[in-house]
Amino acid sequence: MAHYDFHMPVTEAQVRALKVNDTVTLHDTLYGIRDATQIHMFDRGRTTKFDLRGHAVVHTAPNVRWVGETAAAPVGYEPVCVGTTTSDRMERFTRPLMEQYGVRIIIGKGGLRQGSLDAFRDLGGVYLAVIGGAAALETTWIEQIEDVDLHDLNPESLWKFRIRGFGPLLVSMDSHGASLYTDVNTQARERRAAVLASLGVKG
Amino acid sequence: MQIDLKQVEEAAKELYIRALKRLPPDIKEGFTGLVRRETSATGQSVLATMIRNIAVAESTDNLLCQDTGLPIYNVEIGRAVQLDGFALKQAIRKGCERATTEHPLRSSVVHPVTRKNEQTSCGPRVPVINIDFVDAGEHLSIEMIPKGSGSENNTFLHMAIPADGIDAIKTFVIDCVLNAGGKTCPPTIVGVGVGGTGDLCVHLSKVAATRALGSRCSDPEGAKLEAQLTDAVNQLGVGPQGLGGDATSFAVHIELAATHITMNPVAVNMQCHSARRARATWTPAGLEYGF
Ligand code: SF4
């Protein structure tokens, strides 16, 4: 169980070095992405101006405040509360995000499925768990909203955040086929029969 | 007792913001209990982060979670209250919209077909406003619940049959918790509706999921089932955030209603660890905020 500090973007080798139960703290740049963002990118033919190669995306749709463009808010938005949403709904976008845009790290909550685990193995990627619902804390890791694309989808735009000390985040799916979610789920299902028996349920 | 509807509008705004920022004391105590029992190191560290987040939200006056949820207002009207009910609903809606634009808050509400977001947290039939008449005198209370989608997306109804008995209910609850895994942001409050019509059953599961921790089902059979199921779901090992551990749920809550001789419905609705709610109460002494 090692800890890593990553200054984004990262290389494939850096990501492949990670194993489940390691922890990672990210610095510099992070992109925010969501259901509608990816529906528009992958189902409706829209593209982004951002170069996402080697970068991390977090499943989010932030609360923002419009303050007008200033040095501190280059595109006019100040972060109010930035947290993380359930990743599972965005499962089918993992592979295209990696194949077409070169994304290496996906940050979310609740985990992704086998298809994503395969993509991480094939293409060199990793899933980092942030604690869902701990958004007030997560917001303190965000320095600024640097840029925004697909603006019309607000709050589900593609956000570019400047971050400092974003983490520690737990590696919960790695590029070697390991997933804490699968492990926990398998164990829980193994306990199902005993739990039902303890409730007096006749099998 | 006459109610000033301008004050209701202000309260509807204030309640949304309060609910998003401060966790009720019973939920905070619930965390303390879970920490005491958690044996997994990962589970302990996840719980510690959640507890730290509550403190950061308070010290930075920020929202606990980014998800502003689907806004729900539960109104209780006592017997000695006179008001224009339609105007009350309009005032609540206006307050909900003002919270969103004035704080500002993320509007999480879209039209279900066009997916258009009006940026007001309002849309057709939303905010949800439930109105009930209670056996109290000069009393009006409005409870606000911002219902997060991670937990709400794990809402399930099973129209079991009488021959399946109580076993069907128990099995369904266990399977819902298993299938939800980490998606509901555990530790959760598992709300279970038992009986009624299909729609009433689902509604009761929401009432159960959003009840204060420490409260019991008023029906003795329901209360018994609550205790059994609370122990059972916490044997599964799903744990905080679905990363493994003992603390899968704060509690299982049950609400029940009579049902048809041919029916045995059960519904599950989950509340996440950000189990947010806020309440405004009007009495002759004035308006008071609480949980
Ligand atoms: S499920 Fe609850 S705690 Fe988790 S992100 Fe949604 S609202 Fe927040």
PDB file of C-alpha atoms and ligand atoms in Angstrom, chain A residues 83-86 109 131-135, chain B residues 64-69 146-152 182-186 241 271-276, ligand 1:
ATOM      1  CA  GLY A  83     -18.295  16.845  -5.197  1.00  0.00           C
ATOM      2  CA  THR A  84     -18.584  13.491  -6.865  1.00  0.00           C
ATOM      3  CA  THR A  85     -21.476  11.553  -8.305  1.00  0.00           C
ATOM      4  CA  THR A  86     -22.197   7.828  -8.742  1.00  0.00           C
ATOM      5  CA  LYS A 109     -17.771   6.974  -6.209  1.00  0.00           C
ATOM      6  CA  ILE A 131     -15.708   9.689  -0.719  1.00  0.00           C
ATOM      7  CA  GLY A 132     -19.156  10.429  -2.112  1.00  0.00           C
ATOM      8  CA  GLY A 133     -20.988  13.088  -0.166  1.00  0.00           C
ATOM      9  CA  ALA A 134     -17.781  14.593   1.206  1.00  0.00           C
ATOM     10  CA  ALA A 135     -18.059  17.556  -1.128  1.00  0.00           C
TER      11      ALA A 135
ATOM     12  CA  LEU B  64     -22.297  18.997   2.727  1.00  0.00           C
ATOM     13  CA  CYS B  65     -22.688  17.385  -0.679  1.00  0.00           C
ATOM     14  CA  GLN B  66     -22.703  18.787  -4.195  1.00  0.00           C
ATOM     15  CA  ASP B  67     -25.988  17.071  -4.964  1.00  0.00           C
ATOM     16  CA  THR B  68     -28.744  19.543  -4.219  1.00  0.00           C
ATOM     17  CA  GLY B  69     -31.130  16.678  -4.859  1.00  0.00           C
ATOM     18  CA  PRO B 146     -33.102  17.520  -0.616  1.00  0.00           C
ATOM     19  CA  LYS B 147     -33.161  13.928  -1.849  1.00  0.00           C
ATOM     20  CA  GLY B 148     -29.860  12.944  -3.442  1.00  0.00           C
ATOM     21  CA  SER B 149     -30.005  10.937  -6.639  1.00  0.00           C
ATOM     22  CA  GLY B 150     -27.343   8.388  -5.748  1.00  0.00           C
ATOM     23  CA  SER B 151     -29.650   6.995  -3.123  1.00  0.00           C
ATOM     24  CA  GLU B 152     -32.922   7.810  -4.909  1.00  0.00           C
ATOM     25  CA  GLY B 182     -21.629   1.522  -2.964  1.00  0.00           C
ATOM     26  CA  LYS B 183     -23.881   3.430  -5.348  1.00  0.00           C
ATOM     27  CA  THR B 184     -26.100   4.794  -2.566  1.00  0.00           C
ATOM     28  CA  CYS B 185     -23.215   6.322  -0.592  1.00  0.00           C
ATOM     29  CA  PRO B 186     -23.486   3.982   2.388  1.00  0.00           C
ATOM     30  CA  GLN B 241     -19.024   3.627   0.296  1.00  0.00           C
ATOM     31  CA  GLN B 271     -31.201   7.588   2.146  1.00  0.00           C
ATOM     32  CA  CYS B 272     -27.466   8.207   1.896  1.00  0.00           C
ATOM     33  CA  HIS B 273     -25.132   9.203   4.732  1.00  0.00           C
ATOM     34  CA  SER B 274     -25.796  12.821   3.778  1.00  0.00           C
ATOM     35  CA  ALA B 275     -29.211  12.293   5.361  1.00  0.00           C
ATOM     36  CA  ARG B 276     -30.222  15.906   5.134  1.00  0.00           C
TER      37      ARG B 276
HETATM   38  S1  SF4 C   1     -25.892   9.739  -2.645  1.00  0.00           S
HETATM   39 FE1  SF4 C   1     -26.072  11.333  -1.082  1.00  0.00          FE
HETATM   40  S2  SF4 C   1     -24.024  11.671  -0.257  1.00  0.00           S
HETATM   41 FE2  SF4 C   1     -23.842  10.509  -2.153  1.00  0.00          FE
HETATM   42  S3  SF4 C   1     -23.457  12.078  -3.706  1.00  0.00           S
HETATM   43 FE3  SF4 C   1     -25.668  11.691  -3.701  1.00  0.00          FE
HETATM   44  S4  SF4 C   1     -26.551  13.167  -2.237  1.00  0.00           S
HETATM   45 FE4  SF4 C   1     -24.334  13.116  -1.915  1.00  0.00          FE
END
